PDB file of C-alpha atoms and ligand atoms in Angstrom:
ATOM      1  CA  MET A   1      15.665  20.095 -49.210  1.00  0.00           C
ATOM      2  CA  THR A   2      14.488  16.428 -48.644  1.00  0.00           C
ATOM      3  CA  LEU A   3      17.108  13.618 -47.952  1.00  0.00           C
ATOM      4  CA  GLN A   4      16.699  12.763 -51.557  1.00  0.00           C
ATOM      5  CA  GLU A   5      17.580  16.156 -53.382  1.00  0.00           C
ATOM      6  CA  GLN A   6      20.661  16.256 -51.253  1.00  0.00           C
ATOM      7  CA  ILE A   7      22.057  12.540 -52.919  1.00  0.00           C
ATOM      8  CA  ASP A   8      24.676  13.307 -55.084  1.00  0.00           C
ATOM      9  CA  THR A   9      23.628  11.711 -58.783  1.00  0.00           C
ATOM     10  CA  ASN A  10      27.108  11.287 -59.566  1.00  0.00           C
ATOM     11  CA  LYS A  11      28.375   9.748 -56.399  1.00  0.00           C
ATOM     12  CA  LEU A  12      25.538   7.006 -56.597  1.00  0.00           C
ATOM     13  CA  PRO A  13      26.687   3.192 -55.668  1.00  0.00           C
ATOM     14  CA  GLN A  14      26.684   1.801 -58.741  1.00  0.00           C
ATOM     15  CA  HIS A  15      26.030  -1.937 -57.283  1.00  0.00           C
ATOM     16  CA  LEU A  16      23.756  -1.700 -53.661  1.00  0.00           C
ATOM     17  CA  ALA A  17      23.211  -5.187 -51.925  1.00  0.00           C
ATOM     18  CA  ILE A  18      21.213  -5.412 -49.036  1.00  0.00           C
ATOM     19  CA  ILE A  19      20.622  -8.151 -45.993  1.00  0.00           C
ATOM     20  CA  MET A  20      17.303  -7.783 -45.531  1.00  0.00           C
ATOM     21  CA  ASP A  21      16.927  -8.859 -41.893  1.00  0.00           C
ATOM     22  CA  GLY A  22      14.622  -8.823 -39.117  1.00  0.00           C
ATOM     23  CA  ASN A  23      11.301  -9.857 -40.269  1.00  0.00           C
ATOM     24  CA  GLY A  24      11.261 -12.307 -37.438  1.00  0.00           C
ATOM     25  CA  ARG A  25      11.885  -9.803 -34.305  1.00  0.00           C
ATOM     26  CA  TRP A  26       9.345  -7.396 -36.182  1.00  0.00           C
ATOM     27  CA  ALA A  27       6.687  -9.900 -35.900  1.00  0.00           C
ATOM     28  CA  LYS A  28       7.584 -10.802 -32.328  1.00  0.00           C
ATOM     29  CA  GLN A  29       7.478  -7.591 -31.062  1.00  0.00           C
ATOM     30  CA  LYS A  30       4.054  -6.754 -32.313  1.00  0.00           C
ATOM     31  CA  GLY A  31       3.076 -10.895 -30.653  1.00  0.00           C
ATOM     32  CA  LEU A  32       2.316 -11.892 -34.441  1.00  0.00           C
ATOM     33  CA  PHE A  33       3.139 -15.335 -36.312  1.00  0.00           C
ATOM     34  CA  ARG A  34       6.928 -14.887 -37.983  1.00  0.00           C
ATOM     35  CA  SER A  35       4.886 -15.437 -41.185  1.00  0.00           C
ATOM     36  CA  MET A  36       3.329 -12.025 -41.059  1.00  0.00           C
ATOM     37  CA  GLY A  37       6.779 -10.555 -40.860  1.00  0.00           C
ATOM     38  CA  HIS A  38       7.753 -12.352 -43.718  1.00  0.00           C
ATOM     39  CA  GLU A  39       4.686 -10.695 -45.775  1.00  0.00           C
ATOM     40  CA  ASN A  40       5.595  -7.208 -44.399  1.00  0.00           C
ATOM     41  CA  GLY A  41       9.177  -7.642 -45.242  1.00  0.00           C
ATOM     42  CA  THR A  42       7.557  -8.059 -49.022  1.00  0.00           C
ATOM     43  CA  LYS A  43       6.286  -4.663 -48.820  1.00  0.00           C
ATOM     44  CA  ALA A  44       9.660  -2.906 -48.001  1.00  0.00           C
ATOM     45  CA  VAL A  45      10.984  -4.971 -50.977  1.00  0.00           C
ATOM     46  CA  ARG A  46       9.155  -3.331 -53.134  1.00  0.00           C
ATOM     47  CA  GLU A  47       9.491  -0.114 -51.829  1.00  0.00           C
ATOM     48  CA  ILE A  48      12.832   0.028 -51.624  1.00  0.00           C
ATOM     49  CA  VAL A  49      12.899  -1.574 -55.186  1.00  0.00           C
ATOM     50  CA  GLU A  50      10.954   1.486 -56.816  1.00  0.00           C
ATOM     51  CA  ALA A  51      13.231   4.010 -54.625  1.00  0.00           C
ATOM     52  CA  SER A  52      16.492   2.622 -55.938  1.00  0.00           C
ATOM     53  CA  ALA A  53      15.181   2.613 -59.512  1.00  0.00           C
ATOM     54  CA  GLU A  54      13.816   6.118 -58.784  1.00  0.00           C
ATOM     55  CA  ILE A  55      17.068   7.720 -58.044  1.00  0.00           C
ATOM     56  CA  ASN A  56      18.978   5.290 -60.732  1.00  0.00           C
ATOM     57  CA  ILE A  57      20.593   2.788 -59.050  1.00  0.00           C
ATOM     58  CA  PRO A  58      21.956   0.308 -61.169  1.00  0.00           C
ATOM     59  CA  PHE A  59      22.351  -2.765 -59.651  1.00  0.00           C
ATOM     60  CA  LEU A  60      20.203  -3.767 -56.612  1.00  0.00           C
ATOM     61  CA  THR A  61      20.934  -7.209 -55.448  1.00  0.00           C
ATOM     62  CA  LEU A  62      19.032  -8.621 -52.352  1.00  0.00           C
ATOM     63  CA  TYR A  63      19.747 -11.378 -50.129  1.00  0.00           C
ATOM     64  CA  ALA A  64      16.275 -13.225 -50.114  1.00  0.00           C
ATOM     65  CA  PHE A  65      16.953 -16.766 -48.983  1.00  0.00           C
ATOM     66  CA  SER A  66      20.486 -18.476 -47.828  1.00  0.00           C
ATOM     67  CA  THR A  67      21.857 -21.618 -48.297  1.00  0.00           C
ATOM     68  CA  GLU A  68      22.033 -22.072 -44.313  1.00  0.00           C
ATOM     69  CA  ASN A  69      18.026 -20.700 -44.506  1.00  0.00           C
ATOM     70  CA  TRP A  70      17.353 -24.470 -45.707  1.00  0.00           C
ATOM     71  CA  ASN A  71      17.754 -25.489 -41.968  1.00  0.00           C
ATOM     72  CA  ARG A  72      14.500 -23.299 -40.666  1.00  0.00           C
ATOM     73  CA  PRO A  73      11.343 -25.437 -39.204  1.00  0.00           C
ATOM     74  CA  LYS A  74       9.797 -27.059 -42.583  1.00  0.00           C
ATOM     75  CA  LEU A  75       6.605 -24.706 -42.282  1.00  0.00           C
ATOM     76  CA  GLU A  76       8.936 -21.689 -42.567  1.00  0.00           C
ATOM     77  CA  VAL A  77      10.710 -22.671 -45.596  1.00  0.00           C
ATOM     78  CA  GLU A  78       7.331 -23.604 -47.244  1.00  0.00           C
ATOM     79  CA  LEU A  79       5.627 -20.183 -46.362  1.00  0.00           C
ATOM     80  CA  LEU A  80       9.013 -18.365 -47.669  1.00  0.00           C
ATOM     81  CA  MET A  81       8.667 -20.449 -50.812  1.00  0.00           C
ATOM     82  CA  LYS A  82       5.014 -19.477 -51.629  1.00  0.00           C
ATOM     83  CA  LEU A  83       5.988 -15.967 -50.780  1.00  0.00           C
ATOM     84  CA  LEU A  84       8.186 -15.847 -53.176  1.00  0.00           C
ATOM     85  CA  VAL A  85       5.964 -17.339 -55.446  1.00  0.00           C
ATOM     86  CA  SER A  86       2.973 -15.087 -54.836  1.00  0.00           C
ATOM     87  CA  SER A  87       5.411 -11.747 -54.788  1.00  0.00           C
ATOM     88  CA  LEU A  88       6.521 -12.765 -58.344  1.00  0.00           C
ATOM     89  CA  LYS A  89       2.873 -13.135 -59.485  1.00  0.00           C
ATOM     90  CA  LYS A  90       2.517  -9.705 -58.035  1.00  0.00           C
ATOM     91  CA  GLU A  91       5.578  -7.848 -58.525  1.00  0.00           C
ATOM     92  CA  ILE A  92       5.775  -8.644 -62.509  1.00  0.00           C
ATOM     93  CA  LYS A  93       3.692  -5.174 -63.257  1.00  0.00           C
ATOM     94  CA  THR A  94       6.228  -3.373 -60.757  1.00  0.00           C
ATOM     95  CA  LEU A  95       9.036  -4.423 -62.552  1.00  0.00           C
ATOM     96  CA  GLN A  96       7.672  -3.734 -65.716  1.00  0.00           C
ATOM     97  CA  ASP A  97       6.168  -0.005 -64.554  1.00  0.00           C
ATOM     98  CA  ASN A  98       9.932   0.740 -63.769  1.00  0.00           C
ATOM     99  CA  ASN A  99      11.839  -0.921 -66.813  1.00  0.00           C
ATOM    100  CA  ILE A 100      13.527  -3.152 -64.038  1.00  0.00           C
ATOM    101  CA  LYS A 101      15.151  -6.725 -65.568  1.00  0.00           C
ATOM    102  CA  LEU A 102      14.790  -9.795 -62.746  1.00  0.00           C
ATOM    103  CA  ASN A 103      18.004 -11.496 -62.350  1.00  0.00           C
ATOM    104  CA  ALA A 104      18.514 -14.407 -59.609  1.00  0.00           C
ATOM    105  CA  ILE A 105      21.854 -16.419 -58.179  1.00  0.00           C
ATOM    106  CA  GLY A 106      22.364 -19.212 -56.037  1.00  0.00           C
ATOM    107  CA  ASN A 107      21.617 -22.643 -56.150  1.00  0.00           C
ATOM    108  CA  LEU A 108      18.413 -22.146 -57.959  1.00  0.00           C
ATOM    109  CA  GLU A 109      18.536 -25.749 -58.717  1.00  0.00           C
ATOM    110  CA  ALA A 110      17.380 -26.587 -55.116  1.00  0.00           C
ATOM    111  CA  LEU A 111      13.891 -24.128 -55.276  1.00  0.00           C
ATOM    112  CA  PRO A 112      10.886 -26.078 -55.531  1.00  0.00           C
ATOM    113  CA  LYS A 113       9.906 -26.351 -59.482  1.00  0.00           C
ATOM    114  CA  ARG A 114       6.627 -24.008 -58.615  1.00  0.00           C
ATOM    115  CA  ALA A 115       9.398 -21.284 -57.456  1.00  0.00           C
ATOM    116  CA  LYS A 116      11.507 -21.983 -60.373  1.00  0.00           C
ATOM    117  CA  MET A 117       9.111 -21.772 -63.144  1.00  0.00           C
ATOM    118  CA  GLU A 118       7.849 -18.490 -61.967  1.00  0.00           C
ATOM    119  CA  LEU A 119      11.151 -16.695 -61.324  1.00  0.00           C
ATOM    120  CA  LYS A 120      12.240 -18.303 -64.905  1.00  0.00           C
ATOM    121  CA  ASP A 121       8.872 -16.734 -66.284  1.00  0.00           C
ATOM    122  CA  VAL A 122       9.511 -13.583 -64.355  1.00  0.00           C
ATOM    123  CA  ILE A 123      13.060 -13.620 -65.606  1.00  0.00           C
ATOM    124  CA  ASP A 124      12.002 -14.037 -69.140  1.00  0.00           C
ATOM    125  CA  GLN A 125       9.420 -11.245 -69.515  1.00  0.00           C
ATOM    126  CA  THR A 126      11.952  -8.677 -67.733  1.00  0.00           C
ATOM    127  CA  LYS A 127      14.941  -9.450 -69.915  1.00  0.00           C
ATOM    128  CA  GLU A 128      14.711  -6.451 -72.151  1.00  0.00           C
ATOM    129  CA  ASN A 129      14.275  -3.782 -69.598  1.00  0.00           C
ATOM    130  CA  ASP A 130      17.423  -1.742 -68.450  1.00  0.00           C
ATOM    131  CA  ARG A 131      16.864   0.920 -65.996  1.00  0.00           C
ATOM    132  CA  MET A 132      17.953  -1.204 -63.047  1.00  0.00           C
ATOM    133  CA  THR A 133      18.815  -4.860 -62.927  1.00  0.00           C
ATOM    134  CA  LEU A 134      17.348  -6.280 -59.528  1.00  0.00           C
ATOM    135  CA  THR A 135      19.014  -9.506 -58.544  1.00  0.00           C
ATOM    136  CA  LEU A 136      17.415 -11.777 -55.961  1.00  0.00           C
ATOM    137  CA  ALA A 137      19.827 -14.064 -53.908  1.00  0.00           C
ATOM    138  CA  LEU A 138      17.930 -17.467 -53.473  1.00  0.00           C
ATOM    139  CA  SER A 139      19.295 -20.598 -52.086  1.00  0.00           C
ATOM    140  CA  TYR A 140      22.529 -18.289 -52.308  1.00  0.00           C
ATOM    141  CA  GLY A 141      25.740 -19.086 -50.154  1.00  0.00           C
ATOM    142  CA  SER A 142      28.853 -17.278 -50.623  1.00  0.00           C
ATOM    143  CA  ARG A 143      31.008 -20.530 -49.506  1.00  0.00           C
ATOM    144  CA  GLU A 144      28.932 -22.939 -51.884  1.00  0.00           C
ATOM    145  CA  GLU A 145      29.137 -20.215 -54.925  1.00  0.00           C
ATOM    146  CA  ILE A 146      33.134 -20.119 -54.577  1.00  0.00           C
ATOM    147  CA  THR A 147      33.241 -23.789 -54.504  1.00  0.00           C
ATOM    148  CA  LYS A 148      31.259 -24.212 -57.477  1.00  0.00           C
ATOM    149  CA  THR A 149      33.753 -22.154 -58.833  1.00  0.00           C
ATOM    150  CA  ILE A 150      36.474 -23.870 -58.011  1.00  0.00           C
ATOM    151  CA  ARG A 151      35.291 -27.163 -59.363  1.00  0.00           C
ATOM    152  CA  GLU A 152      34.420 -25.873 -62.637  1.00  0.00           C
ATOM    153  CA  ILE A 153      37.445 -24.029 -63.215  1.00  0.00           C
ATOM    154  CA  SER A 154      39.395 -27.291 -62.189  1.00  0.00           C
ATOM    155  CA  VAL A 155      37.348 -29.224 -64.954  1.00  0.00           C
ATOM    156  CA  LYS A 156      38.594 -26.746 -67.654  1.00  0.00           C
ATOM    157  CA  VAL A 157      42.044 -27.123 -66.091  1.00  0.00           C
ATOM    158  CA  LYS A 158      41.794 -31.117 -66.458  1.00  0.00           C
ATOM    159  CA  ASN A 159      40.330 -30.659 -70.074  1.00  0.00           C
ATOM    160  CA  ASN A 160      42.947 -28.427 -70.976  1.00  0.00           C
ATOM    161  CA  LEU A 161      40.714 -25.605 -71.577  1.00  0.00           C
ATOM    162  CA  ILE A 162      42.758 -23.277 -69.215  1.00  0.00           C
ATOM    163  CA  SER A 163      46.464 -23.106 -67.867  1.00  0.00           C
ATOM    164  CA  PRO A 164      46.767 -22.674 -64.270  1.00  0.00           C
ATOM    165  CA  GLU A 165      48.941 -19.835 -64.401  1.00  0.00           C
ATOM    166  CA  ASN A 166      46.067 -17.922 -66.649  1.00  0.00           C
ATOM    167  CA  ILE A 167      43.869 -18.118 -63.599  1.00  0.00           C
ATOM    168  CA  ASP A 168      43.117 -14.572 -62.658  1.00  0.00           C
ATOM    169  CA  GLU A 169      40.820 -12.408 -60.698  1.00  0.00           C
ATOM    170  CA  THR A 170      38.732 -11.804 -64.377  1.00  0.00           C
ATOM    171  CA  VAL A 171      38.828 -15.875 -64.575  1.00  0.00           C
ATOM    172  CA  ILE A 172      37.100 -16.511 -61.298  1.00  0.00           C
ATOM    173  CA  ASN A 173      34.798 -13.324 -61.517  1.00  0.00           C
ATOM    174  CA  ASN A 174      33.684 -14.989 -64.859  1.00  0.00           C
ATOM    175  CA  HIS A 175      32.386 -18.105 -62.914  1.00  0.00           C
ATOM    176  CA  LEU A 176      30.664 -16.705 -60.127  1.00  0.00           C
ATOM    177  CA  TYR A 177      26.879 -16.645 -60.247  1.00  0.00           C
ATOM    178  CA  THR A 178      27.389 -12.634 -60.356  1.00  0.00           C
ATOM    179  CA  GLN A 179      29.377 -12.768 -63.784  1.00  0.00           C
ATOM    180  CA  ASN A 180      27.320 -10.129 -65.026  1.00  0.00           C
ATOM    181  CA  LEU A 181      27.350  -7.617 -61.839  1.00  0.00           C
ATOM    182  CA  PRO A 182      30.140  -4.928 -60.760  1.00  0.00           C
ATOM    183  CA  ASP A 183      31.804  -5.161 -57.419  1.00  0.00           C
ATOM    184  CA  VAL A 184      29.013  -4.421 -54.648  1.00  0.00           C
ATOM    185  CA  ASP A 185      29.817  -0.681 -53.538  1.00  0.00           C
ATOM    186  CA  LEU A 186      27.773  -0.274 -50.540  1.00  0.00           C
ATOM    187  CA  LEU A 187      26.290  -3.307 -48.176  1.00  0.00           C
ATOM    188  CA  ILE A 188      23.576  -2.659 -45.780  1.00  0.00           C
ATOM    189  CA  ARG A 189      22.075  -4.864 -43.636  1.00  0.00           C
ATOM    190  CA  THR A 190      19.254  -4.113 -41.557  1.00  0.00           C
ATOM    191  CA  SER A 191      17.740  -5.439 -38.189  1.00  0.00           C
ATOM    192  CA  GLY A 192      21.031  -4.492 -36.122  1.00  0.00           C
ATOM    193  CA  GLU A 193      23.049  -7.603 -36.821  1.00  0.00           C
ATOM    194  CA  GLN A 194      26.791  -6.877 -37.969  1.00  0.00           C
ATOM    195  CA  ARG A 195      27.532 -10.036 -39.618  1.00  0.00           C
ATOM    196  CA  ILE A 196      27.952 -10.818 -43.332  1.00  0.00           C
ATOM    197  CA  SER A 197      26.007 -14.711 -43.060  1.00  0.00           C
ATOM    198  CA  ASN A 198      27.787 -15.775 -46.145  1.00  0.00           C
ATOM    199  CA  PHE A 199      26.667 -13.224 -48.711  1.00  0.00           C
ATOM    200  CA  LEU A 200      28.597 -12.542 -51.556  1.00  0.00           C
ATOM    201  CA  LEU A 201      32.076 -12.357 -49.530  1.00  0.00           C
ATOM    202  CA  TRP A 202      34.302 -12.473 -52.975  1.00  0.00           C
ATOM    203  CA  GLN A 203      32.218  -9.072 -54.016  1.00  0.00           C
ATOM    204  CA  ILE A 204      32.390  -7.488 -50.850  1.00  0.00           C
ATOM    205  CA  ALA A 205      35.938  -6.902 -51.135  1.00  0.00           C
ATOM    206  CA  TYR A 206      36.048  -3.350 -50.971  1.00  0.00           C
ATOM    207  CA  ALA A 207      32.538  -2.230 -50.345  1.00  0.00           C
ATOM    208  CA  GLU A 208      31.061   0.056 -47.952  1.00  0.00           C
ATOM    209  CA  LEU A 209      29.299  -1.521 -45.092  1.00  0.00           C
ATOM    210  CA  TYR A 210      26.384  -0.123 -43.284  1.00  0.00           C
ATOM    211  CA  PHE A 211      24.485  -1.304 -40.335  1.00  0.00           C
ATOM    212  CA  THR A 212      21.070   0.063 -39.053  1.00  0.00           C
ATOM    213  CA  ASP A 213      18.868  -1.294 -36.098  1.00  0.00           C
ATOM    214  CA  THR A 214      15.787  -0.666 -38.091  1.00  0.00           C
ATOM    215  CA  LEU A 215      13.917  -4.375 -38.753  1.00  0.00           C
ATOM    216  CA  TRP A 216      13.808  -5.312 -42.840  1.00  0.00           C
ATOM    217  CA  PRO A 217       9.482  -4.401 -42.563  1.00  0.00           C
ATOM    218  CA  ASP A 218      10.224  -1.068 -41.044  1.00  0.00           C
ATOM    219  CA  TYR A 219      12.608  -0.220 -43.571  1.00  0.00           C
ATOM    220  CA  THR A 220      11.807   2.898 -45.873  1.00  0.00           C
ATOM    221  CA  LYS A 221      12.877   4.841 -48.535  1.00  0.00           C
ATOM    222  CA  ASN A 222      14.186   7.667 -46.532  1.00  0.00           C
ATOM    223  CA  HIS A 223      16.151   5.094 -44.606  1.00  0.00           C
ATOM    224  CA  LEU A 224      17.640   3.920 -47.681  1.00  0.00           C
ATOM    225  CA  PHE A 225      18.492   7.530 -48.843  1.00  0.00           C
ATOM    226  CA  GLU A 226      20.034   8.417 -45.215  1.00  0.00           C
ATOM    227  CA  ALA A 227      22.063   5.093 -45.912  1.00  0.00           C
ATOM    228  CA  ILE A 228      23.286   6.603 -49.361  1.00  0.00           C
ATOM    229  CA  LEU A 229      24.058   9.689 -47.827  1.00  0.00           C
ATOM    230  CA  ASN A 230      26.269   8.256 -45.233  1.00  0.00           C
ATOM    231  CA  TYR A 231      27.742   6.220 -48.358  1.00  0.00           C
ATOM    232  CA  GLN A 232      28.615   9.432 -50.253  1.00  0.00           C
ATOM    233  CA  ASN A 233      30.703  11.056 -47.218  1.00  0.00           C
ATOM    234  CA  ARG A 234      32.747   8.544 -46.748  1.00  0.00           C
ATOM    235  CA  GLU A 235      36.209   8.316 -48.466  1.00  0.00           C
ATOM    236  CA  ARG A 236      37.097   5.033 -50.825  1.00  0.00           C
ATOM    237  CA  ARG A 237      40.604   4.988 -50.669  1.00  0.00           C
ATOM    238  CA  PHE A 238      41.239   1.197 -52.285  1.00  0.00           C
ATOM    239  CA  GLY A 239      44.553   1.193 -50.232  1.00  0.00           C
ATOM    240  CA  LYS A 240      45.865   4.603 -51.788  1.00  0.00           C
ATOM    241  CA  THR A 241      46.173   7.653 -49.443  1.00  0.00           C
ATOM    242  CA  SER A 242      44.071  10.348 -49.383  1.00  0.00           C
ATOM    243  CA  GLU A 243      46.187  12.578 -50.936  1.00  0.00           C
ATOM    244  CA  GLN A 244      46.393  10.531 -54.324  1.00  0.00           C
ATOM    245  CA  LEU A 245      42.692  10.483 -54.413  1.00  0.00           C
TER     246      LEU A 245
HETATM  247  C1  LIG B   1      14.798 -12.202 -42.656  1.00  0.00           C
HETATM  248  O1  LIG B   1      13.925 -12.076 -41.377  1.00  0.00           O
HETATM  249  C2  LIG B   1      14.257 -13.047 -43.945  1.00  0.00           C
HETATM  250  C3  LIG B   1      14.931 -14.148 -44.180  1.00  0.00           C
HETATM  251  C4  LIG B   1      15.955 -14.620 -43.417  1.00  0.00           C
HETATM  252  C5  LIG B   1      14.190 -15.203 -44.941  1.00  0.00           C
HETATM  253  P1  LIG B   1      14.580 -13.278 -40.295  1.00  0.00           P
HETATM  254  O2  LIG B   1      13.809 -14.063 -40.368  1.00  0.00           O
HETATM  255  O3  LIG B   1      15.895 -13.913 -40.476  1.00  0.00           O
HETATM  256  O4  LIG B   1      14.124 -12.279 -39.218  1.00  0.00           O
HETATM  257  P2  LIG B   1      14.741 -12.568 -37.723  1.00  0.00           P
HETATM  258  O5  LIG B   1      16.179 -12.297 -37.883  1.00  0.00           O
HETATM  259  O6  LIG B   1      14.359 -13.634 -37.273  1.00  0.00           O
HETATM  260  O7  LIG B   1      14.315 -11.777 -36.935  1.00  0.00           O
HETATM  261  C1  LIG B   2      20.368 -13.568 -43.767  1.00  0.00           C
HETATM  262  O1  LIG B   2      19.782 -13.668 -42.534  1.00  0.00           O
HETATM  263  C2  LIG B   2      19.889 -14.419 -44.923  1.00  0.00           C
HETATM  264  C3  LIG B   2      19.155 -13.364 -45.409  1.00  0.00           C
HETATM  265  C4  LIG B   2      18.838 -12.218 -45.100  1.00  0.00           C
HETATM  266  C5  LIG B   2      18.178 -13.769 -46.475  1.00  0.00           C
HETATM  267  P1  LIG B   2      19.618 -14.664 -41.472  1.00  0.00           P
HETATM  268  O2  LIG B   2      18.672 -13.810 -40.320  1.00  0.00           O
HETATM  269  O3  LIG B   2      19.168 -16.188 -41.963  1.00  0.00           O
HETATM  270  O4  LIG B   2      21.195 -14.627 -40.757  1.00  0.00           O
HETATM  271  P2  LIG B   2      21.715 -15.334 -39.329  1.00  0.00           P
HETATM  272  O5  LIG B   2      21.766 -16.531 -39.354  1.00  0.00           O
HETATM  273  O6  LIG B   2      21.021 -14.555 -38.281  1.00  0.00           O
HETATM  274  O7  LIG B   2      23.300 -14.746 -39.699  1.00  0.00           O
HETATM  275 MG1  LIG B   3      17.370 -13.056 -39.287  1.00  0.00          MG
END
């Protein structure tokens, strides 16, 4: 049986999130510029997006650019933004062919105008697609998101639109960038780093974490299927005992 055939379609993660890391090290190992790592990383994005749709994962969220990534050298930031624009232009066909809806989370206002326009265009063109929602986290930072949420709710309290005793987890969820997404079930990080780097802190409260040494440009379908099989062998107890499940 192939890895894909071993996957239990009734136990798929509903929301898979990936920290795509290791582009720079991949390039360095090959004696190439970091930019080549990022370019090859986009090939892995396409493969993983298609594979996720193929096995019917409803929500896939990819960490593409963090609020902290703005602190990288100016040239690298510019290159990443250019790559975003060219990938959106190129991959609109992949999204349409696979019936995938594009979504974005993060402080999108901070993106360059071209990137904002292209993003808006692809989101608009794919809005009726319903096989899978692909969310790109761009200029995303969980602390920024939570800060924004607190600010927005505070304004509502001040204007008597909501009372403090009515603030519950649902209200908070409804003010996050991820308001239309379910909680993350499985979080994968490539490249051997074992940290969260300000990604979806609230939303991964009960996610299963999976770390792999594979660098993002080398990440293939079969690596993804291995991660999903590993996830399917875990017991998610949500605080209960094994016997209660
Ligand atoms: C991930 O690869 C891509 C982004 C963060 C934009 P890196 O560029 O972080 O690669 P490493 O960690 O330097 O290898
Ligand atoms: C996290 O990767 C952000 C993305 C993958 C977009 P980084 O490579 O920026 O994370 P740190 O700084 O090493 O934690
Ligand atoms: Mg990195």
